Structure formats: C-alpha cells, structure tokens
Amino acid sequence: MALEMEKTYDPSAVESRWYQHWEESGYFHAKPNPDKQPYCIVIPPPNITGKLHMGHALDNSLQDTLIRYKRMRGYETLWLPGTDHASIATEVKIVEQMAAEGLTKNDIGREAFLERAWKWREDYGKTIVQQLRKLGSSCDWERERFTMDAGCNRAVNKVFVDLYNKGLIYKGDRIINWCPDCKTALSDAEVEYEEQASSLWHIRYDAPDGSYSITVATTRPETMLGDTAIAVNPEDPRYQDIIGKNVVIPVVGREIPVIADAYCEMEFGTGAVKITPGHDPNDFEVGRRANLPILRVFTDDGHINELGGKYEGMDRFECRKALVADLDACGALVKVEPYTHNVGTCYRCHTTIESIVSKQWFVDMKPLAEPALEAVRNGDIRFVPERFDKAYFNWMENIRDWCISRQLWWGHRIPVYYCDACGEVAASETKLETCPKCGAPMRQDEDVLDTWFSSGMWPFSTLGYPEETEELKYFYPTSTLVTGYDIITFWVSRMITFGLAVRKEKPFDTVYVHGLVRDSLGRKMSKSLGNGIDPLEVIAKYGADSLRFSLLTGNSAGNDMRFYWEKVEAARNFCNKVYNAARFVLMSIEDVETIPLDQCRLEDADKWILHRLNDVTGQVTANLDAFELGLAAQKIYDFIWLEFCDWYIEMAKPRLYGDAAAERQSAASVLTYVLKQAMQLLHPFMPFITEELYQKLPGHEETIMLSAWPEQSDALCFPDECERMESLMEIVRAIRNLRAEMKVPPAQKITIRLRVPAARQAAYRAMEVAMQRLAGANEVVVGDDASIAADKRDIHLVCTGVDVLIPLASLVDIDKERERIRKEIARVQGEQDRAGSKLSNERFISKAPAAVVDEERKKLKNAEEMLIKLQERLAALAD
C-alpha cells in the first residue's frame, strides 16, 4: 500500500483528531495498580471565571510534559484536573450580570442567587476545561473535580469541624483586611502591595489647656476620627512629663490619653504615634495592651459612619481632603511632605483595602505552621529552584492567624449553627435543623469560607477524602506540584499545612516553580495594557505543538519569560522540518524491509548517529528528571535538526539511492530506528506531530503515549567512529565556509586533497563519497605529506588531525578572478581617495558634526585594510 502523506504539515487536520482518539481510547485514565509505581500531579485548578491565558498555557505545558514523560517511563500516571469556584471573582461576575437586569443580591435572596451561580458555572465555568484540551493536556477527565462539588464539600466540612473541635478554628473580634469594593474580609495572602505616591501629614495635638502639644505624622489623616490615644516610647525623655495626660484631637475635639508603649521608635520622626485600634493592626495590639476603646469609623463600603461627626457619609478619600483642609484652617497642620509607600490592595479588584476590627472566623496558624516548616527544612518537600523556599519560610515563620470567613454567598458556607433560644453554638459536618440541647430551630452562619481553604485540601479531597478510597491510598502523597511563584503563599503553604494536619503526610514531594509569561517588552500581560496574547489564537495559526515548544525551549525554572511571535514561528518551522524529514524517510523506505540494528551493516555514519542518539537520550532523561525541561527540549531540537536532518539524512542518501540491497536495507533500518526514537524523545513536548509520524513508522505500537521511553545503552557507544565523523563534519563546515566566502556557486564542484597519517587514511577514504556529497566535490584525494604536495595556489584549511588542501583553480577561474580583483581594487581606491580628500579639508573637519567626521575616518580605515588584502590576493594569483 502506497504511503499517503500530505506535502505540507497541517496541525489543524491532525491535533483535534488525535486528541479525540486519545481521550476516547482511555489513554489518560489512571487507576491504582500495585504492579506500577504511581506518579500524580493535581492541576492548579483554574477559576471558573477564567479563560485560557499564556500563564495557563505555560503551566499546563510543563505539567503535560512531565506527565507524558512519566507515563512512557512506565509509571501509573494520574494528572487530576478540575476547576476552582473562586468565590470573590465569580460572585462579582454574577452581581454584574444581575445589575444589567436591574437586580441586586438582596432583591432575589440567597437561594435564588445560588441557583444563578450554579447555572452560571454550568454555562461558562467549563470553558477553560475545553480550552485545555486544545493545548493537548492529557488529564484524566474521568476524574475531573470542582472545589464545590459534593465530595470537596464533605472534605471541607470535616476539616473545619475537626479543627474547630481542637480549638484551632475560632471566631473573634480581630483586625482584618477589608475590601470596600468586594465588601468582604481578605486574608493577608490576598492583599497585594503596590507603590503609591501620597503625602505624609504632620498634625499637632494640643493639651486641653494649650500648655503642651505633641506632633505625629500619618499617611491616613482620615483615621484620626477613630484615634483613642497617642503613644510614645516609655524611655523617650521628651515626653516623660506628659505620659498619662490628655491631648485633644484637632477638629474632632475629643480628648485622648498619651500612653507609653515600647512599640514606638524614639528615632523615627517625632517618636510619637497616633493610635487607631479599629483601623491598624499594630495599633490594635497596642490598644489591647493598654485596654483602649476600639472605634470603627468606616462603613463596609468605605464611607465615614456616624462616629465621624460632620464628615459622616463622605467617601474615605473625600473625607481625607476635607479633614486636611480643616486641619490647615485651624493651624493644626504643621507640614505636608511628599511620600511614596507600599499600599495594600485587593488582589481581585485592586481597590485600596482598609484595616478594620470585625468579628470573623480565624485559623490559629502557629501550631499548624511548625510541621509545615519542618517538612521543607528537612528536605521532605523540596522547591525547584531551591531559592523559592525562602519566600515560603518568610511567610510561614511570620504567619499570623488566617481570616477564613468571607461576607459572600458563593462558596462553602461555614458549617457552624446557632440556636437563638438557648445560645448553643455547634459545628457540624451535616446540616443541623434543630438544637441538640433544646430542640429549637438552628440557623447556619451566613459567611462562606475563603476559597483557599478548600483549595488547600485539593491534593487529598480530589482523591476521595474523607473516605479512605483506593485512589487516596495509592496516589497520595502526590508527586509533583507545578505552579507559579506568585501563589506560594496563597496556595502552596496551605496545601502543605492541611496535608500534614489532616493526612499526617506531605501533599507532594516536589514543588516545581515557574515564572510569568511577559510580553516581548518584558511587561506583565494585562487587560489594561492590551498586551495579552490568546493561546487559542496562537494554536489556530500555528498549532498547539508550536505553542508548547515555544514556551518550553529556553525556559528555566522560576524565571519569567518573554513571549515572541518569532519564537512560535521558529517552533512551527521545526515542526515542518520534522515532518519533511519523516516524509522523506518514510517514502525512501517504502519498499524496504527494515531489520534490527544487530543485523545491519553499520558504517561510520550509522554508528555516529546511533552514538549521538544514545548520548542525547541519556542527557534528555537526566534533564527531565532534574526538571530542566527547557534544556531537554533544546537538546532534542539540536539533535533532530542539526545532526539527524542536516547531516545523517544527507549521508544516508547515497546508500538509499544506490543499487546495493544490503546497504540500502541497513541505511533504511537506521533511519527508521533513529526517527522512531527521536519521536519518542520529542513526544512529551510535541505530542500531536509525534503521534502522527510514529503511527506511520513500521513496527509502531498502539500509541506513542504508551510506548516505552528510550533507554541509554552501552551497546550503542561508538566513540572511535564518532570521532571520525566529527572530523568529517569539521572538514565539510570549513569547506562550506570557504565556498560562501569566495561566492562559489553550489553547482560548481571542487577538488579536495586530505593529508593524514597513514594509519588513518583508510578511514578517510571510506568517507570520500559522503564528503563529495556534503562539500560539493567531484574528487577527494587522501594521502600523506609525501604523496600530496602543496601548490602555492592551494588554499590551506587546518582541521583537527588533518590538513585540507583546495586547489584554487577548482574554486574560481583564475583569469576572471584576477580581473575581478583589479576592478575591486579600483573601486576601493576611489573610496579611499574620496574619504582622504574630505578628511584633508580643514573646513569639513571644523564644520561637520563629530559623528560624521568619525564615520569618514572609519571608511578610510576600512578602505586601506581592504586594499592590503586585495593586493595580497592579486599577488598570490600571479603567474
């Protein structure tokens, strides 16, 4: 049957067909197998509000490469997919949708809102899952999970109740981060800091009788409405006489005490600090020590409440302007300085957050953090690159109690129930309708849990916890977590904490950290800059393999990378090169029966390519085991393009086209062997084209996905033959460079004379045919110094272990070359005279810009150097 292959490779005709076949055939599915070692990656669940972006493309290309590699290595390989409910982001989307209809959450109530949310998830929440398929992600879709599915909800409730019963979850009035736009509490990890230009206002607080005063500096003058003290260091000699006395808050008129607290630094500013326990975490702690009242002056949406007097109802920033003006008017504003500082913003909407005192649910993190720290310290869990453990240590060593309650409706509702009749409070894994003490109705807490609370259980909740399933026993702990460095605190720390607290085992052994994908100018991709690149657009134009390979080559763990369209085009060109090489091989061996290597008559070229393939196999395997995916991809690229295509295929052609059946069979067999193994090495990076070509090779298995990963073998080490072939290639490169330099047409044949020691002459004579083809020669003469005399017109190339002589007459027509050089000398002399004339003109030197003068001097120097070379060349051609 004749081979059918299109002349050009069209990924759009290949990729969707193969993906459908893989998925329908169940190749992605994994199950507990006692005869195999497990390898498991849980996908960082993308938000259901999201669409595939370049960060996802990189993250999932890395994961899929590891998964496909381990699958071929014989592991029972599970890549567990799923999506995250993303409380804040999803609720914002639904609220916006309702606003377009003229509705609010309160108009329809909680149950109707949740019905809308689940419908929204069904309509839009699975978009990104379909997009991941386009990328080639070989996830076990039969096990797809959602962070709010019934199984995850059972896990969340159990963990909450267990920690609550141990006293590790509590409800209390604490200072928290509050987003006035999202109207919800945020954990410390959900606050992003950005540098903002502002001012530092210096404000004077006077004694009630005006006999003394004290000046403080603040970046938030509006919070003085909630001041309950001025604090100074107890050792500060400047304020010893007024500690314990009162001052008056200017404009407000309320008296507050001056207290002593070591928190104040004498060397910083005036050494005095205004204390607002209701709106600053440090002030809150000072207030607790001094038993100060706590005044909250902001509403949930960032306006001033009834405690603000005449400023009530103002937006916080409007209040700032009005209050500063009033301070200036009454003489209490001492001075204003420009001040740039880091300001906390909401990670979702980027609104400036407020610190407020609120009754919220917290996790007591100190007892949970120590085991999580020790697991990384002792190497039980390692970060790749190792430097990222510093960010982890810094976060966990300075951990504060985690605020886990959110004032939202979409999310895991806190499983705590209240009895208004007798005051009973109970946490329960199942819904409590009646009070266990008095039988009265119970109501559930209104808040939902932080999204990261459920995401932190992802490695075990997705495998069946709280049930002890076979999957949980077999695949947990999972193997590798692939994630960006930006969510080490958000997510990685929580998974390690929960894994050890709940399962008493680490959740994974390796955290592979990658960087961000930036635009070609190094900027972060964002909607505001309009510089985002849609991966689906790239796939439609160039194919998924090209996108994946462009993201993986040159990529090093932990470092940001830039997206270049040129790099995708280069990857597409590589696809075409691979396809064309395979098409040539397959067409050339169509009527040849390939045989095992040990039955082949191997020549030096065969042994060289087998040696190189064997070497590259070992290197790529080592790179993948060390998570050096970028290096591995580059080595495969170099081998296929620069060695297999550019050299070996060309060296094999004379035998393929020759009449000797045995030689043709051997060449065809080596070509097939190398191509097949190269496709296997390339498969984790470029799954689609490798499957397409693998299936056309003789002796292929059911799918390349399940074929055995190539192993390095001592039987394929041929160092002597490899050394000889490296010498051949060095000679050919030198000759090709010479031909290019002398502009010798490709069709013009040359004579090559090689002077080598007698012991090595037979090896070089065996390479004569290959050298003729590769260097464009019609004759190759091999001999020693005595038998090959040098002519003065020979061009002498010195290569390792061999002298190469090229008769000039075989490169050019000497008479025509003399005439060409004379014309070139005349042209260069004209340039020399022109530049020399200009530079001898004093007016030109004095009037022309310095850059123009320097350029003329450069031209003169180049002309002089070129004349010397041309005259030497002409002299060498003399009779």
Short mmCIF file of C-alpha atoms in Angstrom, two decimals, residues 142-512:
data_model
loop_
_atom_site.label_atom_id
_atom_site.label_comp_id
_atom_site.label_asym_id
_atom_site.label_seq_id
_atom_site.Cartn_x
_atom_site.Cartn_y
_atom_site.Cartn_z
CA GLU A 142 -12.98 10.92 34.04
CA ARG A 143 -11.78 12.21 37.43
CA GLU A 144 -12.46 15.91 36.85
CA ARG A 145 -13.33 17.72 40.09
CA PHE A 146 -14.74 21.07 41.21
CA THR A 147 -13.82 22.70 44.51
CA MET A 148 -17.52 22.97 45.43
CA ASP A 149 -18.65 19.52 44.32
CA ALA A 150 -20.24 17.23 46.90
CA GLY A 151 -17.02 15.36 47.65
CA CYS A 152 -14.96 18.50 48.19
CA ASN A 153 -17.75 19.94 50.35
CA ARG A 154 -17.66 16.88 52.61
CA ALA A 155 -13.89 17.25 52.94
CA VAL A 156 -14.15 20.96 53.75
CA ASN A 157 -16.82 20.42 56.39
CA LYS A 158 -14.90 17.59 58.05
CA VAL A 159 -11.64 19.52 58.21
CA PHE A 160 -13.40 22.63 59.53
CA VAL A 161 -15.24 20.70 62.25
CA ASP A 162 -12.14 18.75 63.27
CA LEU A 163 -10.03 21.92 63.59
CA TYR A 164 -12.89 23.71 65.38
CA ASN A 165 -13.20 20.90 67.91
CA LYS A 166 -9.44 21.06 68.52
CA GLY A 167 -9.66 24.79 69.20
CA LEU A 168 -7.68 25.63 66.05
CA ILE A 169 -10.59 27.48 64.42
CA TYR A 170 -12.23 30.25 66.40
CA LYS A 171 -14.42 33.33 65.95
CA GLY A 172 -13.32 36.63 67.37
CA ASP A 173 -13.03 40.40 67.02
CA ARG A 174 -9.72 40.95 65.30
CA ILE A 175 -8.19 43.46 62.97
CA ILE A 176 -8.64 42.21 59.42
CA ASN A 177 -8.10 43.30 55.83
CA TRP A 178 -11.34 44.59 54.31
CA CYS A 179 -12.12 45.34 50.66
CA PRO A 180 -14.73 48.15 50.49
CA ASP A 181 -15.49 47.27 46.86
CA CYS A 182 -15.93 43.48 47.24
CA LYS A 183 -17.32 44.12 50.76
CA THR A 184 -15.58 41.13 52.25
CA ALA A 185 -12.70 40.22 54.50
CA LEU A 186 -9.40 39.19 52.92
CA SER A 187 -6.57 37.08 54.25
CA ASP A 188 -3.06 38.53 54.38
CA ALA A 189 -2.16 36.47 51.31
CA GLU A 190 -4.98 38.10 49.34
CA VAL A 191 -3.52 41.59 49.80
CA GLU A 192 -1.25 42.83 47.03
CA TYR A 193 1.03 45.75 47.75
CA GLU A 194 1.67 48.46 45.19
CA GLU A 195 3.79 51.56 45.41
CA GLN A 196 1.69 54.73 45.54
CA ALA A 197 2.69 58.39 45.67
CA SER A 198 0.98 60.10 48.59
CA SER A 199 1.79 62.54 51.38
CA LEU A 200 2.91 62.44 55.00
CA TRP A 201 0.80 64.83 57.04
CA HIS A 202 2.30 66.17 60.31
CA ILE A 203 -0.52 67.02 62.74
CA ARG A 204 -0.30 68.76 66.14
CA TYR A 205 -2.39 67.53 69.06
CA ASP A 206 -2.64 70.19 71.83
CA ALA A 207 -3.25 69.87 75.57
CA PRO A 208 -6.78 70.76 76.67
CA ASP A 209 -5.39 73.97 78.22
CA GLY A 210 -2.82 74.55 75.48
CA SER A 211 0.13 74.14 77.89
CA TYR A 212 1.86 71.44 75.81
CA SER A 213 1.47 69.74 72.44
CA ILE A 214 2.66 66.69 70.57
CA THR A 215 3.08 66.21 66.80
CA VAL A 216 2.51 62.97 64.91
CA ALA A 217 2.89 62.04 61.22
CA THR A 218 0.37 59.94 59.29
CA THR A 219 -0.36 58.81 55.74
CA ARG A 220 -4.07 58.35 56.60
CA PRO A 221 -5.36 61.50 58.35
CA GLU A 222 -9.00 60.34 57.95
CA THR A 223 -8.34 57.60 60.54
CA MET A 224 -7.79 60.23 63.26
CA LEU A 225 -11.58 60.18 63.62
CA GLY A 226 -11.02 56.82 65.34
CA ASP A 227 -7.94 57.77 67.42
CA THR A 228 -8.09 56.63 71.06
CA ALA A 229 -4.54 57.53 72.20
CA ILE A 230 -1.16 58.97 71.33
CA ALA A 231 1.70 56.58 72.14
CA VAL A 232 5.34 57.34 72.92
CA ASN A 233 8.24 55.17 73.97
CA PRO A 234 8.44 54.87 77.78
CA GLU A 235 12.19 55.68 77.62
CA ASP A 236 11.77 58.82 75.49
CA PRO A 237 12.94 61.79 77.63
CA ARG A 238 10.97 64.29 75.52
CA TYR A 239 7.61 63.05 76.72
CA GLN A 240 8.16 61.94 80.32
CA ASP A 241 6.18 64.87 81.69
CA ILE A 242 3.06 64.27 79.60
CA ILE A 243 2.69 60.46 79.73
CA GLY A 244 -0.67 59.83 81.35
CA LYS A 245 -2.02 63.25 80.43
CA ASN A 246 -4.55 64.03 77.69
CA VAL A 247 -4.43 65.79 74.34
CA VAL A 248 -7.28 66.91 72.09
CA ILE A 249 -7.83 65.50 68.61
CA PRO A 250 -7.81 68.64 66.42
CA VAL A 251 -11.05 69.44 64.55
CA VAL A 252 -12.76 66.48 66.28
CA GLY A 253 -12.41 67.95 69.79
CA ARG A 254 -12.31 64.62 71.64
CA GLU A 255 -9.72 64.12 74.41
CA ILE A 256 -7.44 61.06 74.29
CA PRO A 257 -4.60 59.96 76.60
CA VAL A 258 -0.88 59.92 75.95
CA ILE A 259 0.32 56.39 76.72
CA ALA A 260 3.71 54.67 76.88
CA ASP A 261 4.43 51.62 74.69
CA ALA A 262 7.73 50.13 73.52
CA TYR A 263 6.22 49.74 70.02
CA CYS A 264 7.14 53.40 69.39
CA GLU A 265 10.61 54.06 68.00
CA MET A 266 12.26 57.14 69.50
CA GLU A 267 14.47 57.64 66.43
CA PHE A 268 11.61 57.62 63.92
CA GLY A 269 10.06 61.03 63.24
CA THR A 270 8.86 62.74 66.41
CA GLY A 271 8.79 59.41 68.26
CA ALA A 272 5.02 59.82 68.82
CA VAL A 273 2.37 57.69 67.10
CA LYS A 274 -1.39 58.20 66.81
CA ILE A 275 -3.16 55.02 67.93
CA THR A 276 -6.27 53.94 66.00
CA PRO A 277 -7.01 50.39 67.23
CA GLY A 278 -10.01 49.99 64.93
CA HIS A 279 -8.04 50.60 61.71
CA ASP A 280 -4.43 49.47 62.07
CA PRO A 281 -3.08 46.03 63.05
CA ASN A 282 -0.18 47.40 65.09
CA ASP A 283 -2.42 49.94 66.80
CA PHE A 284 -4.87 47.14 67.58
CA GLU A 285 -2.15 45.29 69.52
CA VAL A 286 -1.13 48.49 71.35
CA GLY A 287 -4.79 49.10 72.17
CA ARG A 288 -5.18 45.59 73.60
CA ARG A 289 -2.17 46.09 75.87
CA ALA A 290 -3.46 49.49 77.08
CA ASN A 291 -7.13 48.43 77.21
CA LEU A 292 -8.09 51.25 74.85
CA PRO A 293 -11.56 51.57 73.33
CA ILE A 294 -11.89 50.49 69.70
CA LEU A 295 -13.70 52.87 67.37
CA ARG A 296 -14.60 51.79 63.85
CA VAL A 297 -15.31 54.86 61.72
CA PHE A 298 -15.66 53.29 58.24
CA THR A 299 -18.71 51.59 56.77
CA ASP A 300 -18.39 48.36 54.80
CA ASP A 301 -18.30 50.31 51.51
CA GLY A 302 -15.57 52.72 52.61
CA HIS A 303 -17.63 55.72 53.78
CA ILE A 304 -17.49 57.54 57.11
CA ASN A 305 -20.07 56.34 59.64
CA GLU A 306 -21.96 58.16 62.41
CA LEU A 307 -18.79 58.44 64.56
CA GLY A 308 -17.34 60.83 62.00
CA GLY A 309 -19.42 63.83 63.00
CA LYS A 310 -19.77 66.32 60.17
CA TYR A 311 -17.83 64.00 57.85
CA GLU A 312 -20.48 61.26 58.11
CA GLY A 313 -21.47 59.88 54.69
CA MET A 314 -18.31 61.05 52.91
CA ASP A 315 -16.18 58.63 50.94
CA ARG A 316 -12.94 57.96 52.86
CA PHE A 317 -10.80 59.83 50.32
CA GLU A 318 -13.24 62.78 50.15
CA CYS A 319 -13.06 62.89 53.94
CA ARG A 320 -9.27 62.98 53.76
CA LYS A 321 -9.33 66.12 51.59
CA ALA A 322 -11.95 67.85 53.72
CA LEU A 323 -10.25 66.98 57.01
CA VAL A 324 -6.79 68.13 55.81
CA ALA A 325 -8.34 71.44 54.72
CA ASP A 326 -9.94 71.85 58.15
CA LEU A 327 -6.66 70.97 59.91
CA ASP A 328 -4.87 73.59 57.85
CA ALA A 329 -7.54 76.17 58.60
CA CYS A 330 -7.30 75.66 62.38
CA GLY A 331 -3.49 75.69 62.39
CA ALA A 332 -3.07 72.05 63.44
CA LEU A 333 -1.43 71.01 60.15
CA VAL A 334 2.27 71.51 60.85
CA LYS A 335 3.61 70.44 57.44
CA VAL A 336 2.99 68.13 54.47
CA GLU A 337 5.72 66.05 52.81
CA PRO A 338 5.54 64.03 49.59
CA TYR A 339 5.74 60.37 50.49
CA THR A 340 5.82 57.20 48.41
CA HIS A 341 4.93 53.96 50.16
CA ASN A 342 3.51 50.47 49.63
CA VAL A 343 -0.26 50.36 49.94
CA GLY A 344 -2.30 47.19 50.36
CA THR A 345 -4.85 46.48 47.59
CA CYS A 346 -7.39 43.73 46.95
CA TYR A 347 -5.89 41.01 44.79
CA ARG A 348 -9.14 40.80 42.81
CA CYS A 349 -10.37 44.36 42.23
CA HIS A 350 -7.18 46.26 43.23
CA THR A 351 -9.13 48.62 45.49
CA THR A 352 -7.12 50.04 48.40
CA ILE A 353 -8.02 47.89 51.39
CA GLU A 354 -8.83 49.07 54.89
CA SER A 355 -7.82 47.53 58.19
CA ILE A 356 -10.94 47.21 60.33
CA VAL A 357 -11.92 45.38 63.50
CA SER A 358 -14.55 42.81 62.73
CA LYS A 359 -15.92 39.57 64.13
CA GLN A 360 -14.57 36.90 61.79
CA TRP A 361 -13.54 33.25 61.72
CA PHE A 362 -9.82 32.51 62.05
CA VAL A 363 -7.45 29.56 61.90
CA ASP A 364 -4.84 29.51 64.66
CA MET A 365 -1.83 29.08 62.38
CA LYS A 366 1.13 28.93 64.77
CA PRO A 367 0.63 25.27 65.84
CA LEU A 368 -0.05 24.24 62.22
CA ALA A 369 2.86 26.17 60.70
CA GLU A 370 5.70 24.43 62.54
CA PRO A 371 5.23 20.94 60.97
CA ALA A 372 4.81 22.62 57.58
CA LEU A 373 8.07 24.49 58.05
CA GLU A 374 9.92 21.37 59.21
CA ALA A 375 8.79 19.37 56.16
CA VAL A 376 10.65 21.80 53.90
CA ARG A 377 13.58 22.34 56.23
CA ASN A 378 14.34 18.61 56.42
CA GLY A 379 14.02 18.10 52.65
CA ASP A 380 10.86 16.02 52.79
CA ILE A 381 9.39 18.61 50.41
CA ARG A 382 11.72 20.44 48.07
CA PHE A 383 11.31 23.52 45.91
CA VAL A 384 12.72 23.64 42.38
CA PRO A 385 14.52 26.03 42.12
CA GLU A 386 15.59 25.80 45.75
CA ARG A 387 15.69 29.58 46.19
CA PHE A 388 11.90 29.73 46.38
CA ASP A 389 11.92 28.06 49.78
CA LYS A 390 12.99 31.46 51.13
CA ALA A 391 9.63 33.01 50.20
CA TYR A 392 7.92 30.04 51.82
CA PHE A 393 9.99 30.28 55.01
CA ASN A 394 9.48 34.02 55.26
CA TRP A 395 5.72 33.61 55.04
CA MET A 396 5.39 30.65 57.38
CA GLU A 397 7.84 31.88 60.02
CA ASN A 398 5.94 35.17 60.30
CA ILE A 399 2.49 33.65 59.93
CA ARG A 400 -0.50 35.33 61.54
CA ASP A 401 -3.87 33.80 62.23
CA TRP A 402 -5.69 33.24 58.95
CA CYS A 403 -9.01 35.02 58.48
CA ILE A 404 -11.11 32.43 56.64
CA SER A 405 -14.60 33.97 56.66
CA ARG A 406 -15.89 35.91 53.66
CA GLN A 407 -19.03 38.05 53.51
CA LEU A 408 -20.22 36.38 50.32
CA TRP A 409 -22.88 33.89 49.26
CA TRP A 410 -20.97 31.85 46.66
CA GLY A 411 -18.66 29.39 48.37
CA HIS A 412 -18.56 26.74 51.10
CA ARG A 413 -20.89 28.02 53.78
CA ILE A 414 -19.31 27.90 57.23
CA PRO A 415 -20.68 24.73 58.94
CA VAL A 416 -21.47 26.40 62.25
CA TYR A 417 -25.02 26.62 63.61
CA TYR A 418 -26.57 28.92 66.22
CA CYS A 419 -29.58 28.41 68.50
CA ASP A 420 -31.20 31.74 69.30
CA ALA A 421 -33.32 30.09 72.01
CA CYS A 422 -30.57 28.76 74.30
CA GLY A 423 -27.40 30.25 72.79
CA GLU A 424 -25.90 26.89 71.73
CA VAL A 425 -23.20 27.10 69.03
CA ALA A 426 -22.23 23.89 67.22
CA ALA A 427 -20.04 22.96 64.26
CA SER A 428 -21.36 20.03 62.24
CA GLU A 429 -20.36 18.13 59.10
CA THR A 430 -24.06 17.71 58.29
CA LYS A 431 -26.81 20.31 58.37
CA LEU A 432 -28.33 20.90 61.82
CA GLU A 433 -32.02 21.73 61.68
CA THR A 434 -32.74 21.62 65.44
CA CYS A 435 -30.68 22.41 68.50
CA PRO A 436 -29.14 19.30 70.10
CA LYS A 437 -29.66 20.90 73.54
CA CYS A 438 -33.13 22.41 73.47
CA GLY A 439 -34.67 21.26 70.19
CA ALA A 440 -35.30 24.79 68.89
CA PRO A 441 -34.56 25.66 65.23
CA MET A 442 -30.93 26.43 64.38
CA ARG A 443 -29.61 28.87 61.83
CA GLN A 444 -26.36 28.47 59.89
CA ASP A 445 -23.58 31.04 59.85
CA GLU A 446 -24.12 33.47 56.95
CA ASP A 447 -20.49 33.68 55.81
CA VAL A 448 -18.61 31.42 53.39
CA LEU A 449 -15.06 30.17 53.63
CA ASP A 450 -12.04 31.67 51.92
CA THR A 451 -11.58 29.99 48.52
CA TRP A 452 -8.06 28.96 49.52
CA PHE A 453 -9.47 26.97 52.45
CA SER A 454 -10.98 24.42 50.05
CA SER A 455 -8.11 24.76 47.54
CA GLY A 456 -5.69 23.88 50.33
CA MET A 457 -7.25 20.40 50.51
CA TRP A 458 -7.06 19.83 46.74
CA PRO A 459 -4.38 17.06 46.81
CA PHE A 460 -6.47 14.79 49.06
CA SER A 461 -10.08 15.97 48.65
CA THR A 462 -9.87 15.14 44.93
CA LEU A 463 -8.73 11.58 45.71
CA GLY A 464 -11.77 10.74 47.84
CA TYR A 465 -11.13 12.13 51.33
CA PRO A 466 -12.79 11.91 53.84
CA GLU A 467 -13.37 8.35 52.62
CA GLU A 468 -10.26 6.14 52.60
CA THR A 469 -10.55 5.32 48.90
CA GLU A 470 -8.14 3.11 46.97
CA GLU A 471 -7.12 6.18 44.97
CA LEU A 472 -6.25 8.09 48.14
CA LYS A 473 -4.17 5.21 49.46
CA TYR A 474 -2.36 4.74 46.14
CA PHE A 475 -1.82 8.25 44.74
CA TYR A 476 -1.41 10.26 47.99
CA PRO A 477 1.03 11.81 48.67
CA THR A 478 1.06 13.13 45.10
CA SER A 479 4.36 13.57 43.31
CA THR A 480 4.96 17.00 41.80
CA LEU A 481 3.15 20.30 42.11
CA VAL A 482 3.71 22.70 39.20
CA THR A 483 2.84 26.29 39.99
CA GLY A 484 3.81 29.93 39.57
CA TYR A 485 5.87 31.68 42.22
CA ASP A 486 3.05 34.18 42.76
CA ILE A 487 0.86 31.70 44.70
CA ILE A 488 3.42 30.08 47.01
CA THR A 489 1.83 31.93 49.96
CA PHE A 490 -1.75 31.73 48.70
CA TRP A 491 -1.86 28.06 47.87
CA VAL A 492 1.32 26.03 48.32
CA SER A 493 1.66 26.91 52.00
CA ARG A 494 -2.00 25.98 52.68
CA MET A 495 -1.71 22.61 50.93
CA ILE A 496 1.39 21.69 52.92
CA THR A 497 -0.29 22.85 56.15
CA PHE A 498 -3.50 20.90 55.55
CA GLY A 499 -1.74 17.83 54.17
CA LEU A 500 0.28 17.44 57.34
CA ALA A 501 -2.53 18.48 59.71
CA VAL A 502 -5.22 16.29 58.14
CA ARG A 503 -3.40 13.38 56.49
CA LYS A 504 -0.23 13.43 58.63
CA GLU A 505 1.66 13.23 55.33
CA LYS A 506 3.13 15.76 52.94
CA PRO A 507 0.83 16.52 49.96
CA PHE A 508 3.65 16.21 47.38
CA ASP A 509 7.42 15.78 47.37
CA THR A 510 8.43 18.47 44.85
CA VAL A 511 7.16 21.97 44.11
CA TYR A 512 8.27 22.91 40.58
#
